[in-house]
DNA sequence: ATGTTGAATTATGAATACAATTTGAGATGA
DNA sequence: TCATCTCAAATTGTATTCATAATTCAACAT
């Protein structure tokens, strides 16, 4: 049991931030939708103050846009935003891979390898949702292995902004096969702890993802 | 006169975020200092609501920490944070350089070159504050030339977190000379639009900066 | 029918009020 | 003297209220 943490109850606005962020990322709150304060307050059982605080935070992250005197709406996933965000995510993942090669424990790498095998199985079974979930787990595990909280924080922020694009666009089967190929190389680089190569592979992987999304959304 | 913009008045909390961020970055609000709500409200002439909203946003950025029921305090600049943040800033600047080489107008590059000459002058005059300011201007101009708002947003957030370290540590003269040398190469790569090289130079430059800070703070 | 106007309604931005927690000074006792 | 306890004052977290801007929609003119 952890005795160093001062036993702090999470404040309402913090919980709201995480819950709203989840709702936005998984599409419960749809892009472009207005966020009616009163309604949300009632369904969540809180007053407007903490809800509005949470909206300010999410606006700062880019998940909602505040229109003065007209309230908040969930930000739209635009092609411009994806084209801006993906290269940034790409270099962040590249850095994460490089750090993970240097810092990950053998156990962590083994666990990531295991998840890769899961993911490959899901690919062969043609199970996209399970594949996506495994994919996310892998990227998150890699980020954790990099042991850089600042990196992780910004990665989370950016991921939440683009994750929603997946709901809008199913990439082609051919791109899917390509992505799986890339992941084979990624895993190999991680297992040999070839940081420079993993960085390049991850950066390229993310940039390819953007290209695929572009195609799927046009 | 611009008639396309819908004439929107900036909300209080937005102005507070920028003003408080500035105050924190330039050290007016010192690291570790408590942020007394009442006092700030009076001196800023606003009520607690928008101030608290701003504090939530700054907390999300990592500039302040919220202690439940005990208010906010300016976050401390720790070595762990610098070691985490600098590599991230390094890859972001690298990306910015790469993009700037591809996208900057000749005029923009000329302006950055001009600021470089300013900066070199300040170095020769031994004027550190002016040098720092010119340095910041250069990095900001480069970021603007990259034309990637997501990149710029995250760069701003991260810069504000580490900028404060400069107030705590004066780097050595020898490192200063090194940094100036590096900037000569950086400018050359930008002027020849050698994106790959500029990326490497900027990433290395930032990582060297961290090493110098480490030395100066130990 | 179509479009415009403007009062009534609603929603938002900000201030204030209230409740819960922390802080700190002084009392109490060993 | 020192530690602990008590309780008031101050500070924070949340709710509510107030003022203002936006929206709606019925009445009207074209």
PDB file of C-alpha atoms (C1' of nucleotides) in Angstrom, chain D:
ATOM      1  C1'  DT D   1       9.306  24.341  28.171  1.00  0.00           C
ATOM      2  C1'  DC D   2       7.104  21.705  25.080  1.00  0.00           C
ATOM      3  C1'  DA D   3       3.563  19.105  22.904  1.00  0.00           C
ATOM      4  C1'  DT D   4      -1.218  18.616  22.024  1.00  0.00           C
ATOM      5  C1'  DC D   5      -5.837  20.154  21.592  1.00  0.00           C
ATOM      6  C1'  DT D   6      -9.485  23.493  20.415  1.00  0.00           C
ATOM      7  C1'  DC D   7     -11.711  26.621  17.864  1.00  0.00           C
ATOM      8  C1'  DA D   8     -11.883  30.789  15.054  1.00  0.00           C
ATOM      9  C1'  DA D   9     -10.280  32.775  10.778  1.00  0.00           C
ATOM     10  C1'  DA D  10      -8.931  32.163   6.302  1.00  0.00           C
ATOM     11  C1'  DT D  11      -8.847  29.647   2.026  1.00  0.00           C
ATOM     12  C1'  DT D  12     -10.561  26.659  -1.159  1.00  0.00           C
ATOM     13  C1'  DG D  13     -14.266  23.740  -3.825  1.00  0.00           C
ATOM     14  C1'  DT D  14     -18.709  23.969  -5.438  1.00  0.00           C
ATOM     15  C1'  DA D  15     -23.275  25.926  -6.086  1.00  0.00           C
ATOM     16  C1'  DT D  16     -26.107  29.665  -7.136  1.00  0.00           C
ATOM     17  C1'  DT D  17     -27.231  34.190  -8.780  1.00  0.00           C
ATOM     18  C1'  DC D  18     -26.934  38.103 -11.805  1.00  0.00           C
ATOM     19  C1'  DA D  19     -25.989  40.517 -16.158  1.00  0.00           C
ATOM     20  C1'  DT D  20     -25.432  40.200 -20.913  1.00  0.00           C
ATOM     21  C1'  DA D  21     -25.259  38.263 -25.334  1.00  0.00           C
ATOM     22  C1'  DA D  22     -27.432  34.970 -28.578  1.00  0.00           C
ATOM     23  C1'  DT D  23     -31.392  32.493 -30.270  1.00  0.00           C
ATOM     24  C1'  DT D  24     -36.173  31.748 -31.209  1.00  0.00           C
ATOM     25  C1'  DC D  25     -40.362  32.730 -33.085  1.00  0.00           C
ATOM     26  C1'  DA D  26     -44.536  35.257 -33.750  1.00  0.00           C
ATOM     27  C1'  DA D  27     -46.129  39.465 -35.897  1.00  0.00           C
ATOM     28  C1'  DC D  28     -45.719  42.266 -39.647  1.00  0.00           C
ATOM     29  C1'  DA D  29     -44.563  44.258 -44.198  1.00  0.00           C
ATOM     30  C1'  DT D  30     -43.479  43.438 -48.777  1.00  0.00           C
TER      31       DT D  30
END
